[in-house]
Coordinates of C-alpha atoms and ligand atoms in Angstrom, one line a residue:
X1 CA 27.8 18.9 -5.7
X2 CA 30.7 17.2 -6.6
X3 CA 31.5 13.4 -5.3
X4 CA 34.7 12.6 -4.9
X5 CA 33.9 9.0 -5.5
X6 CA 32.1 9.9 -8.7
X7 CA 33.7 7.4 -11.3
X8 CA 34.8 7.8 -15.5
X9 CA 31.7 7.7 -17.5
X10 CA 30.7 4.1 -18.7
X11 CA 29.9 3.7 -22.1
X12 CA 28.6 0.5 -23.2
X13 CA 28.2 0.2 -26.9
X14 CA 26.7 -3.3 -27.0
X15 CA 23.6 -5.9 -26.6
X16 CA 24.3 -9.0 -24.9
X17 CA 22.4 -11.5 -27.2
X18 CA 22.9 -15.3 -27.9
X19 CA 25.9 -15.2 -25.3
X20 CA 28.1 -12.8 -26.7
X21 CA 28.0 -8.4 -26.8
X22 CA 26.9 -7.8 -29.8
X23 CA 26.8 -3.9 -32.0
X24 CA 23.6 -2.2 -32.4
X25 CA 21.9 -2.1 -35.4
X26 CA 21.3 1.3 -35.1
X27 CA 23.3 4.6 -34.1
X28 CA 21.1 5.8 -31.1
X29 CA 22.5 6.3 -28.0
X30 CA 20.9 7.0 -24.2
X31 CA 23.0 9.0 -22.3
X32 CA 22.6 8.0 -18.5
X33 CA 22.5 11.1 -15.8
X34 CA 23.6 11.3 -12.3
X35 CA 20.9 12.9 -10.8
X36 CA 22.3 14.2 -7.7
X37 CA 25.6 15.8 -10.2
X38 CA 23.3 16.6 -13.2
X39 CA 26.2 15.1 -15.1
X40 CA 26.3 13.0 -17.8
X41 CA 28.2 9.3 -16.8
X42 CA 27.8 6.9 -19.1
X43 CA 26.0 6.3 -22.3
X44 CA 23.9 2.9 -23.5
X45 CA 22.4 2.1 -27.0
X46 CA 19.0 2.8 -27.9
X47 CA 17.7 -0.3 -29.5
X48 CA 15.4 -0.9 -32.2
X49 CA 12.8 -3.2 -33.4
X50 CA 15.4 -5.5 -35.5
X51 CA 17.5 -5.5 -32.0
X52 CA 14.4 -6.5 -30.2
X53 CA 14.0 -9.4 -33.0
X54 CA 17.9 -10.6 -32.8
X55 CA 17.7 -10.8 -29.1
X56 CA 14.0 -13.0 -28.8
X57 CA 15.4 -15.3 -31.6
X58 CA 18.6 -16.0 -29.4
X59 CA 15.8 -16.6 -26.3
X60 CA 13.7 -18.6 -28.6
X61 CA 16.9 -21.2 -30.1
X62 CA 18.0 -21.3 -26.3
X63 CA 14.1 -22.2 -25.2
X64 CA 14.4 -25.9 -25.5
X65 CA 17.4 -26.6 -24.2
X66 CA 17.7 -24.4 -21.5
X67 CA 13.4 -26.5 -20.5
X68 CA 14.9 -29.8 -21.3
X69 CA 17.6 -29.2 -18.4
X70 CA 17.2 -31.0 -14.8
X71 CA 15.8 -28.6 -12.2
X72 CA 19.0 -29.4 -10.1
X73 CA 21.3 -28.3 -13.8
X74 CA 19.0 -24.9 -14.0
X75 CA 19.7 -24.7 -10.2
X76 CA 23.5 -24.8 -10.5
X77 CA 23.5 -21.8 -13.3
X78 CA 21.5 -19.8 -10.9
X79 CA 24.6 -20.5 -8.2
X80 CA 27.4 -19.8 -10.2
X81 CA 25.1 -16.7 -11.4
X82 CA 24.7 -16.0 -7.6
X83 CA 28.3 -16.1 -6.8
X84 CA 29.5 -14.1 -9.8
X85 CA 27.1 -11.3 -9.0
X86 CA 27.8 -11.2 -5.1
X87 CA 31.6 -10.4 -6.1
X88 CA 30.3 -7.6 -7.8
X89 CA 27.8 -6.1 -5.0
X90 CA 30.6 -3.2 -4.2
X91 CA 29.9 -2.4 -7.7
X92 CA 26.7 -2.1 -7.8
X93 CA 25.7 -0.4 -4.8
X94 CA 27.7 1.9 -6.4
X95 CA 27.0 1.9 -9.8
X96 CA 23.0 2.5 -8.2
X97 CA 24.0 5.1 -6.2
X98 CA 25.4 7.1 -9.3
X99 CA 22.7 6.3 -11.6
X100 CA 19.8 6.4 -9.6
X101 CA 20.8 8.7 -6.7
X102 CA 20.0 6.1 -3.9
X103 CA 22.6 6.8 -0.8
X104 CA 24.9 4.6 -0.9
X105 CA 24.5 2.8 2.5
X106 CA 21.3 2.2 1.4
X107 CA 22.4 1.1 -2.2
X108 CA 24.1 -1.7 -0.1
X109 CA 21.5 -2.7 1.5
X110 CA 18.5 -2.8 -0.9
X111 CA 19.4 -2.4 -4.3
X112 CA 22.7 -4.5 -4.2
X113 CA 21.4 -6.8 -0.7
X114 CA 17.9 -7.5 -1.7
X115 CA 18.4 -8.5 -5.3
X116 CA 21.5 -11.0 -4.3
X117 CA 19.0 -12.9 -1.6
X118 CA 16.2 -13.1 -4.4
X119 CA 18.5 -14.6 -6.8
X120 CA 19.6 -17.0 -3.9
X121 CA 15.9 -17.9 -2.8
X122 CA 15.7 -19.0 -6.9
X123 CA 19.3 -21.2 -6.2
X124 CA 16.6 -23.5 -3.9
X125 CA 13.5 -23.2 -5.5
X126 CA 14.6 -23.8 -9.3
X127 CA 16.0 -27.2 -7.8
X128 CA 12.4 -28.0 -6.4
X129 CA 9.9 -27.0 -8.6
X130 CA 6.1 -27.7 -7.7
X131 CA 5.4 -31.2 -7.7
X132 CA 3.2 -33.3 -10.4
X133 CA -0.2 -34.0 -9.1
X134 CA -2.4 -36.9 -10.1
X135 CA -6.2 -35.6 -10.2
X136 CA -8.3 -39.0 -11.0
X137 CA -7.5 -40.3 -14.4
X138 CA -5.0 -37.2 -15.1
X139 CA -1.1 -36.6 -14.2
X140 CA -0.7 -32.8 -14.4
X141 CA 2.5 -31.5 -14.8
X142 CA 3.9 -27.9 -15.1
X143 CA 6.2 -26.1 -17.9
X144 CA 8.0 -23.0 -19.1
X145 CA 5.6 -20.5 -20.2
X146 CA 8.1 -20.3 -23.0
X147 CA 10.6 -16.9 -23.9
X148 CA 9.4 -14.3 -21.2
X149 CA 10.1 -10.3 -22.4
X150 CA 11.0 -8.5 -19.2
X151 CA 10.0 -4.6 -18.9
X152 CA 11.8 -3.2 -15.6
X153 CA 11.5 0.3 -14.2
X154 CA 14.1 2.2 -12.6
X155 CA 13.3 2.7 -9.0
X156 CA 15.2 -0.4 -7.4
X157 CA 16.7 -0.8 -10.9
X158 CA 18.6 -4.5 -10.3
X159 CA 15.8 -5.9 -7.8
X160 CA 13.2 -5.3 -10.2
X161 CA 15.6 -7.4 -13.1
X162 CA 16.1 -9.9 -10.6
X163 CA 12.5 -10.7 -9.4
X164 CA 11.9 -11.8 -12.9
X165 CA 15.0 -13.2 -14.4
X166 CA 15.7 -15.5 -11.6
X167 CA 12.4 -17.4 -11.3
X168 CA 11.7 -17.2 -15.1
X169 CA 15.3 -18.8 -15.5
X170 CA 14.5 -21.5 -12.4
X171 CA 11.3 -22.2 -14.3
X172 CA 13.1 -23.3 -17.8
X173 CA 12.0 -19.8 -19.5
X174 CA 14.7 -17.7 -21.7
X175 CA 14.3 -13.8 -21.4
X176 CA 14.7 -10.9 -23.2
X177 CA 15.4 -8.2 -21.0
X178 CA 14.6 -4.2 -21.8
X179 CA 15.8 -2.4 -18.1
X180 CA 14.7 1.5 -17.5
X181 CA 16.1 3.4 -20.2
X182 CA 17.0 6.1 -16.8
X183 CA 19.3 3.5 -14.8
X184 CA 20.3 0.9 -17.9
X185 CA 24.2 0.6 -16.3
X186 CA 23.5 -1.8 -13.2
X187 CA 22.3 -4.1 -16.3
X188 CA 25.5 -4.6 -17.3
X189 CA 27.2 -5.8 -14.5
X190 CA 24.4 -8.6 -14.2
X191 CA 25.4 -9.6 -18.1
X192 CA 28.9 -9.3 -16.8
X193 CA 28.3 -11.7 -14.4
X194 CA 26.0 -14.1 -16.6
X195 CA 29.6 -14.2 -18.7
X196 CA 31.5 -15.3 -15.8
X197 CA 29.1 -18.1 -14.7
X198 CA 28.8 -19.1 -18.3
X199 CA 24.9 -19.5 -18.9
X200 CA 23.9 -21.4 -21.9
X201 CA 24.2 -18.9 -25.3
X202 CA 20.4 -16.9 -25.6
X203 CA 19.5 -18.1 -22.0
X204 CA 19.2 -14.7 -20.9
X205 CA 19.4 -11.4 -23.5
X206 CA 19.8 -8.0 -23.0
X207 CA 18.8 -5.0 -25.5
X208 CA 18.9 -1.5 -23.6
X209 CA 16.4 1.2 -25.3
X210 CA 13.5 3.4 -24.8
X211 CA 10.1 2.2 -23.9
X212 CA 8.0 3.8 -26.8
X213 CA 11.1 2.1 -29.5
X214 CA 12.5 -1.0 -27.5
X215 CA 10.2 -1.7 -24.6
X216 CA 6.8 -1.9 -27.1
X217 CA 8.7 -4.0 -29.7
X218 CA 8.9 -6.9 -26.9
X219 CA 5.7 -6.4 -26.0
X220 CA 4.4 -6.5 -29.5
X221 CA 6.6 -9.4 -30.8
X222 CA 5.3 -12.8 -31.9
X223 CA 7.8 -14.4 -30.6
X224 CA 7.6 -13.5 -26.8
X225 CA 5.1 -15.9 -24.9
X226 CA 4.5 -13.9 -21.9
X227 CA 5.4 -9.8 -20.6
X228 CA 6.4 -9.5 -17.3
X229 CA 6.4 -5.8 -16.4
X230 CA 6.8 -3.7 -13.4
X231 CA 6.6 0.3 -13.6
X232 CA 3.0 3.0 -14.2
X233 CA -0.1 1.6 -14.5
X234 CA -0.5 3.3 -17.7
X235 CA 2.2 1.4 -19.2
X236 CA 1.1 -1.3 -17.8
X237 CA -2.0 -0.5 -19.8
X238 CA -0.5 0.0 -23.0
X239 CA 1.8 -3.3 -22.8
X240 CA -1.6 -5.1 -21.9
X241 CA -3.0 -3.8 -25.1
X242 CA 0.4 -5.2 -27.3
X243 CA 0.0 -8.5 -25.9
X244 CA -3.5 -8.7 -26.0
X245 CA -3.2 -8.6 -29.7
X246 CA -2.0 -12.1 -29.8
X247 CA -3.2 -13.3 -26.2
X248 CA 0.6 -13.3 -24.5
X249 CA 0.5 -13.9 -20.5
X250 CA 0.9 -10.4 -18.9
X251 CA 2.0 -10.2 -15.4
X252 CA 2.4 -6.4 -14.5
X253 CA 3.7 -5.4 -11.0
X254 CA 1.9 -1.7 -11.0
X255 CA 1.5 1.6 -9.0
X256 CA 0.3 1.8 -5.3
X257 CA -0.9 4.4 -2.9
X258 CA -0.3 2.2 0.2
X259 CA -2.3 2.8 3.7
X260 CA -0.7 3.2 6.8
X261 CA -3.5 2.7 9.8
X262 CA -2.2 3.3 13.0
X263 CA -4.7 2.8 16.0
X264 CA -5.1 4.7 19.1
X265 CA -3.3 1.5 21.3
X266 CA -0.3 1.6 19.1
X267 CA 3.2 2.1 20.3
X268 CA 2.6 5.4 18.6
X269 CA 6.3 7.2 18.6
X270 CA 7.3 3.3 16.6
X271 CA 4.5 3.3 14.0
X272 CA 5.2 7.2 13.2
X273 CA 9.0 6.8 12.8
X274 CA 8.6 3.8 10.6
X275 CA 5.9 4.5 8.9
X276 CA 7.7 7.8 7.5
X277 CA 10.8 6.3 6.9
X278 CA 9.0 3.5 4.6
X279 CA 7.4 6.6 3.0
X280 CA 10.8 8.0 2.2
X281 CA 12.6 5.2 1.3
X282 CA 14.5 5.9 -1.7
X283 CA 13.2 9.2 -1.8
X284 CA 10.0 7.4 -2.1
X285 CA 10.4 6.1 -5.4
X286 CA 8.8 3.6 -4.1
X287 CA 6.1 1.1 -5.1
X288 CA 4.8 -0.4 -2.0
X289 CA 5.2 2.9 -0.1
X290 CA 2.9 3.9 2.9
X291 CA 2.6 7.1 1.4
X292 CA -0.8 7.9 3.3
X293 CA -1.1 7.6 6.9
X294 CA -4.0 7.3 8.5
X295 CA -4.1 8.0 12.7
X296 CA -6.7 7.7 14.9
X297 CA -8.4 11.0 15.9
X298 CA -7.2 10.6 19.2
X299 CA -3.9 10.6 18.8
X300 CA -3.6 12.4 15.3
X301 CA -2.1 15.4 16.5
X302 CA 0.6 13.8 18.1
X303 CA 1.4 11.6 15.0
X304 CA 1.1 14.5 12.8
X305 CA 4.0 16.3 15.2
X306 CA 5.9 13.1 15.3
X307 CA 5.9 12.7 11.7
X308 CA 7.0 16.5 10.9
X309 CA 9.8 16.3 13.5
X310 CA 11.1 12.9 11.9
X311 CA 10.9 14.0 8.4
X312 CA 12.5 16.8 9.0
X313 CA 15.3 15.4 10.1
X314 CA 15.8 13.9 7.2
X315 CA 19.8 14.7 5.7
X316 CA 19.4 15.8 2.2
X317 CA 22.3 15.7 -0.5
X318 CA 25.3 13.7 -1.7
X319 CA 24.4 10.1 -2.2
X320 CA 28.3 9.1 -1.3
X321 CA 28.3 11.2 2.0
X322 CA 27.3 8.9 4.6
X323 CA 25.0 11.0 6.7
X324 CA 22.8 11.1 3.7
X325 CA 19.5 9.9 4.2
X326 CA 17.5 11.2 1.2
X327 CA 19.2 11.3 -2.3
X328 CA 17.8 13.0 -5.3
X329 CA 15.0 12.1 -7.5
X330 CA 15.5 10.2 -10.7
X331 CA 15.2 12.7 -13.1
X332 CA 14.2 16.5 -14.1
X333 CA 11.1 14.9 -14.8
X334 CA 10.3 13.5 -11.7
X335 CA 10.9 16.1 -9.8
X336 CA 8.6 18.5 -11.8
X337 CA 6.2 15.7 -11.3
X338 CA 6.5 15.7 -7.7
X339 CA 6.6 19.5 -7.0
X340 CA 3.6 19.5 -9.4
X341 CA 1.3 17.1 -6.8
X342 CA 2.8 19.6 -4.0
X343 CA 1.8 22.4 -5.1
X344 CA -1.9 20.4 -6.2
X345 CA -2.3 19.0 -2.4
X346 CA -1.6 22.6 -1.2
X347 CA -4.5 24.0 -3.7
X348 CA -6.8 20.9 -2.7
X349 CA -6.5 22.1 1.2
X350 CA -3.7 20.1 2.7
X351 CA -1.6 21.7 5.8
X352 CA 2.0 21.7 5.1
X353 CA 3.7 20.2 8.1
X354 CA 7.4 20.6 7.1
X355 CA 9.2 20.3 3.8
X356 CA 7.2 21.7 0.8
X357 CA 8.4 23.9 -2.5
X358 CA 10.5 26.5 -0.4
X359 CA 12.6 24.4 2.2
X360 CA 16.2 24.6 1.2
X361 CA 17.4 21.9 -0.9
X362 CA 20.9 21.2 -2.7
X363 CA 21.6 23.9 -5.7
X364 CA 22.7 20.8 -7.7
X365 CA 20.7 17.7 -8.3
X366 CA 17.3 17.0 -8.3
X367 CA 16.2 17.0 -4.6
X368 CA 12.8 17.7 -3.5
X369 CA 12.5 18.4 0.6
X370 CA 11.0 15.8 2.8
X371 CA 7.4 16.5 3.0
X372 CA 4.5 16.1 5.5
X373 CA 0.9 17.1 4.3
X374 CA -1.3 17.1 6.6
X375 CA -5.6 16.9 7.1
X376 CA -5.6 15.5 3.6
X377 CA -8.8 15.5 2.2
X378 CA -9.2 11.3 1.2
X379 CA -10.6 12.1 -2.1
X380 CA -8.3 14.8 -3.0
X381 CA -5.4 14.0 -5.8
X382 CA -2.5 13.5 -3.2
X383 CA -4.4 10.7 -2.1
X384 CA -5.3 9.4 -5.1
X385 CA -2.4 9.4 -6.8
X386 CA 0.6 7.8 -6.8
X387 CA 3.3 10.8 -6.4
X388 CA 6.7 8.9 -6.5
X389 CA 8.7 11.5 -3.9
X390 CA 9.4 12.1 -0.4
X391 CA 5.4 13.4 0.3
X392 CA 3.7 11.5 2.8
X393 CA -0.3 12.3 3.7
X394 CA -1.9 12.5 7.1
X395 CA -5.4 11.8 7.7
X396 CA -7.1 11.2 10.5
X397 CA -9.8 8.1 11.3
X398 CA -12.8 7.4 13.4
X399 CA -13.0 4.0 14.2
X400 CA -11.8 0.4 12.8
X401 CA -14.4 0.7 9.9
X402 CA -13.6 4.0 9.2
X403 CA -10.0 3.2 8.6
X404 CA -10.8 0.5 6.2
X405 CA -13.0 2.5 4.3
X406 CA -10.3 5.1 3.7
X407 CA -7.8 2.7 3.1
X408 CA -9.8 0.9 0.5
X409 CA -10.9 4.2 -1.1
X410 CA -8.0 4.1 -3.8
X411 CA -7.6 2.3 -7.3
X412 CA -4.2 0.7 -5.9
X413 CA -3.7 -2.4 -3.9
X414 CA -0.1 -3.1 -3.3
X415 CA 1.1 -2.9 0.4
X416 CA 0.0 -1.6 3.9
X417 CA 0.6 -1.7 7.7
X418 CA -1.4 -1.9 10.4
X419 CA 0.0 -0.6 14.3
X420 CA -1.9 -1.9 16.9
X421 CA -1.2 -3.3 21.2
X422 CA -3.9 -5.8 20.2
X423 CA -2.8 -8.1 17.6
X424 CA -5.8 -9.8 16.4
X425 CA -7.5 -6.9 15.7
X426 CA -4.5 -5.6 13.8
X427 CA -4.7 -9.4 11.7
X428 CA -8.4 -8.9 11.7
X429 CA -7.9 -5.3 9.7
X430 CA -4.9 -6.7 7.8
X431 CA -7.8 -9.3 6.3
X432 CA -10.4 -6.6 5.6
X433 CA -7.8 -4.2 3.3
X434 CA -7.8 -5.0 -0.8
X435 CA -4.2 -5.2 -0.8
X436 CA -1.7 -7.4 -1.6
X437 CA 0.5 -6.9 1.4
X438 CA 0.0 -6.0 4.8
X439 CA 2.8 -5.8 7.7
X440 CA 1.3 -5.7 11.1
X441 CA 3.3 -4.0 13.7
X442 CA 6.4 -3.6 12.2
X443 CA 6.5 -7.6 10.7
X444 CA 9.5 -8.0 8.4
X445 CA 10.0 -7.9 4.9
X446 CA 9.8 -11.7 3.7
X447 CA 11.6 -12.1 0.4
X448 CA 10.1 -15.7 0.0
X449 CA 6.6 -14.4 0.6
X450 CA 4.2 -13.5 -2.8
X451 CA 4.5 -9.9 -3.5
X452 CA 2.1 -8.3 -6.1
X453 CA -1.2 -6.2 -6.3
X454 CA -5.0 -6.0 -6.1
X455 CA -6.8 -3.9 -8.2
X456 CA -4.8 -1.7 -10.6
X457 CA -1.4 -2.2 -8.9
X458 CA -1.0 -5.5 -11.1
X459 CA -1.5 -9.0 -12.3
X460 CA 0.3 -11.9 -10.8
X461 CA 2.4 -12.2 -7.9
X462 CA 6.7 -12.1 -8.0
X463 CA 9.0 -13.8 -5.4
X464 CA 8.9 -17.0 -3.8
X465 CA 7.3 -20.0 -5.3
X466 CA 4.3 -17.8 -6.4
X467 CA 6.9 -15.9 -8.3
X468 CA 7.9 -19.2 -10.0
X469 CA 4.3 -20.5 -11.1
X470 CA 4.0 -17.3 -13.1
X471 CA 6.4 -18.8 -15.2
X472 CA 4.8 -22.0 -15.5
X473 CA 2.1 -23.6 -18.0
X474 CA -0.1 -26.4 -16.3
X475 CA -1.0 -29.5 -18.7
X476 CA -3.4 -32.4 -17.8
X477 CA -2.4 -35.7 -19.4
X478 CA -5.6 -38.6 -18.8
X479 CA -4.5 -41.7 -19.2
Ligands
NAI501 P1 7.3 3.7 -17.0 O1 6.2 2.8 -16.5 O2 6.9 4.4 -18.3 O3 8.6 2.9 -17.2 C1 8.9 1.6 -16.8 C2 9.5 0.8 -18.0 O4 8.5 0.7 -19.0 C3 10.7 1.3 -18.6 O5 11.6 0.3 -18.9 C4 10.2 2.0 -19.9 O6 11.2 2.0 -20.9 C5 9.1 1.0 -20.2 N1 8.1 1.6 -21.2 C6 7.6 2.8 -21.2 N2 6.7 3.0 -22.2 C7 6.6 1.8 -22.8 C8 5.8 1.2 -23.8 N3 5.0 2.0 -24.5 N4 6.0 -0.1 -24.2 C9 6.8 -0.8 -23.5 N5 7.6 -0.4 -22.5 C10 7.5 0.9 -22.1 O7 7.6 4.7 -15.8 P2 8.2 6.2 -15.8 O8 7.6 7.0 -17.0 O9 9.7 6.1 -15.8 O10 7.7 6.8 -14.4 C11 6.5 7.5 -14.3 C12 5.7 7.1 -13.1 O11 5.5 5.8 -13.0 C13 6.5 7.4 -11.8 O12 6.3 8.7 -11.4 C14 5.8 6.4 -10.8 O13 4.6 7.0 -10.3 C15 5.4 5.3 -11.7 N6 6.4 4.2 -11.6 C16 6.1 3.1 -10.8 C17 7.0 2.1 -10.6 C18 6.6 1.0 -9.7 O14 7.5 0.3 -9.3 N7 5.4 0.7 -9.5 C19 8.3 2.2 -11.2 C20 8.6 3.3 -12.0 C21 7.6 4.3 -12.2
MG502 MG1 20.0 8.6 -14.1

């Protein structure tokens, strides 16, 4: 495959620390692949340890300057931050798209669209932070946790910068920030436009690198108050452990395995065609991904037909061709990884519905078929499991309890929907799942509303106010 909007590769050969692009200290370098070319385009530096330390002493000279501002001052950086980035959203729909492999309509839309409105939500809630409260004898007030290390994953890989640099920044925080070392590039343009709007010097800092070298020196470093992190729950794990050492605030936005319940007296042809294409979004690199879906035995043949015929109409292939639907995975990697849990739900007695190992796919890239599993055992490892591709599981349910019981059978808690003609019992299930999220019927995505997990799909909640108070120490004063 060969793009014909496929640009020069970008090398970038520096940090963005204390307000200026600064050299490595080392001589590593990541080189950054298209995954829908299998070419290289661009190359980043691999930071090290003394890189990680530069950039949280920058954070840590900015800290009480940047806390001592006026919510309204911190609110007008996060504008001019705002506008500078919107001018570049061509870019970096684009700049995703190569990177990552998203399509590029849909690069518009969510990974250039949804990180621009989060950064705007912070415009209005960094000017009104929480108010003081007076409890008897004591005024308590809220402050910056301090300099905040921020881990990000590469999946949506500017939304995921955003949903932490823009409340940590409303909140009074600095940041050092470590982005995926598979998408690092869409990084850049944000520091581009924190130049342009002219942030304070060490407000925000950037170090590219690889988790094991950069990622663990932020998590491990003294000088870093909290961790935010989003990515596997076994990193998520490991970063726990580094900041445990020295009893840093974690917040960890984590895996999920998200239920899709669908009742006999839903609008059945709606649930099925939505529910797969939130499945497949970005090839389902997706976090908060219905990835099982779970029908009502009366109507679970039907939804299992439905939801072969819409996956496989799924367009494969070129990110930049606009009939694309589904890109490429991220990497080699992933795509042995999601071939792997295939092949694994095909062993463990799943019914391939369409899609699977042998359906045609590009020559080039990294492309694994849409895929439908069918009768999938609840316990079984495609159910368990967080797969990060286009697989989605079928499996049917008896009755309201039954459906929560399967939905709740899973060490994940992110997301979830509920289809149902009756409403309140759709809200009444919603209530009974151990999730973080539920959409009933369709509701729509609500950038202001707390997004996190239960169990191990995370700590702490992102977006919104919530999002903010992660970022905030409470102190009682008794007078
Ligand atoms: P990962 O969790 O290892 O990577 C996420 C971030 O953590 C990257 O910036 C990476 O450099 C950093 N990191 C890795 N090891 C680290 C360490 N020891 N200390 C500090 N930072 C470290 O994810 P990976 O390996 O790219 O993907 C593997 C699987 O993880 C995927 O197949 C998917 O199931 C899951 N994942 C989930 C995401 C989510 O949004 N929930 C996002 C990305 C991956
Ligand atoms: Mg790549």
């Amino acid at each position: 495959m060969n793009s014909a909007a496929e640009p020069a590769p970008t090398y970038r050969t520096g940090f963005h620390i204390g307000g200026r692009w600064v050299s490595p200290l080392g001589t590593d370098e990541i080189s950054v692949e298209n995954p829908a070319t299998e070419q290289v385009i661009g190359r980043v530096p691999a930071g090290t340890a003394a890189d990680v330390d530069r950039a949280v002493a920058a954070a840590r000279a900015a800290f009480p300057g940047w806390a001592a501002l006026a919510p309204t001052e911190r609110a007008a950086h996060l504008e001019r931050l705002h506008r500078r980035l919107t001018a570049r959203a061509g870019e970096i729909a684009h700049t995703v798209a190569c990177e990552l492999g998203t399509p590029l309509k849909i690069a518009a839309r969510v990974q250039a669209g949804l990180p621009l409105t989060v950064l705007d939500s912070y415009v209005t809630l960094a000017a009104s932070p929480p108010e003081e409260e007076t409890v008897g004898n004591s005024l308590v007030v809220r402050e910056p946790v301090g300099v905040v290390g921020a881990i990000t994953p590469w999946n949506y890989p500017l939304h995921q910068v955003v949903a932490k640099v823009a409340p940590a920044l409303a909140a009074g925080c600095t940041v050092v920030l470590k982005p995926a070392e598979l998408t690092p590039l869409v990084a850049y343009l944000l520091f581009d436009a924190v130049d342009e709007a002219g942030l304070p010097p060490g407000v925000v800092n950037l170090v590219t690198g690889t988790g094991p070298v950069a990622g663990a020196a932020l998590a491990a470093h003294p000088g870093v108050d909290m961790v935010s992190f989003t990515g596997s729950t076994a990193t998520g794990t490991q970063i726990s452990r580094l900041a445990a050492d020295r009893i840093a605030r974690v917040s960890l936005e984590l895996g999920g395995k998200s239920a899709n319940i669908i009742f006999e007296d839903a609008d059945l042809a709606g649930a099925v065609k939505v529910g797969v294409g939130n499945a497949f979004l970005n090839s389902g690199q997706t976090c908060t991904a219905w990835t099982r879906m779970l029908v009502h035995r009366s109507r679970y043949d039907e939804a299992v037909d439905l939801a072969g015929k819409a996956a496989g109409g799924y367009r494969l292939g070129d990110p930049f061709d606009p009939a694309t639907r589904l890109g490429p995975l991220v990497s080699a990697g992933q795509r042995e990884r999601v071939r792997g849990y295939v092949e694994r739900g095909l062993a463990e007695g799943a019914r391939l519905v369409t899609g699977g190992l042998d359906a045609p796919v590009p020559d080039t890239g990294y492309f694994v078929a849409p895929t439908v599993l069918a009768d999938v055992d609840p316990d079984s490892t495609v159910a368990q499991e967080e797969i990060f591709g286009p697989v989605l599981a079928v499996i049917p349910f008896d009755d309201d309890d039954h459906a929560v019981a399967i939905a709740n059978n899973s060490k994940y808690g992110l997301a979830g929907a509920v289809w149902s003609g009756d409403q309140d019992r759709a809200v009444a299930v919603a209530r009974r799942l151990r999730t973080g999220a539920v959409d009933v019927n369709g509701g729509a995505f609500n950038p202001l509303a707390p997004f996190g997990g239960y169990k191990q799909s995370g700590v702490g909640r992102e977006l919104g106010a919530h999002g903010l108070a992660e970022f905030l120490e409470v102190k009682s004063i008794q007078r």
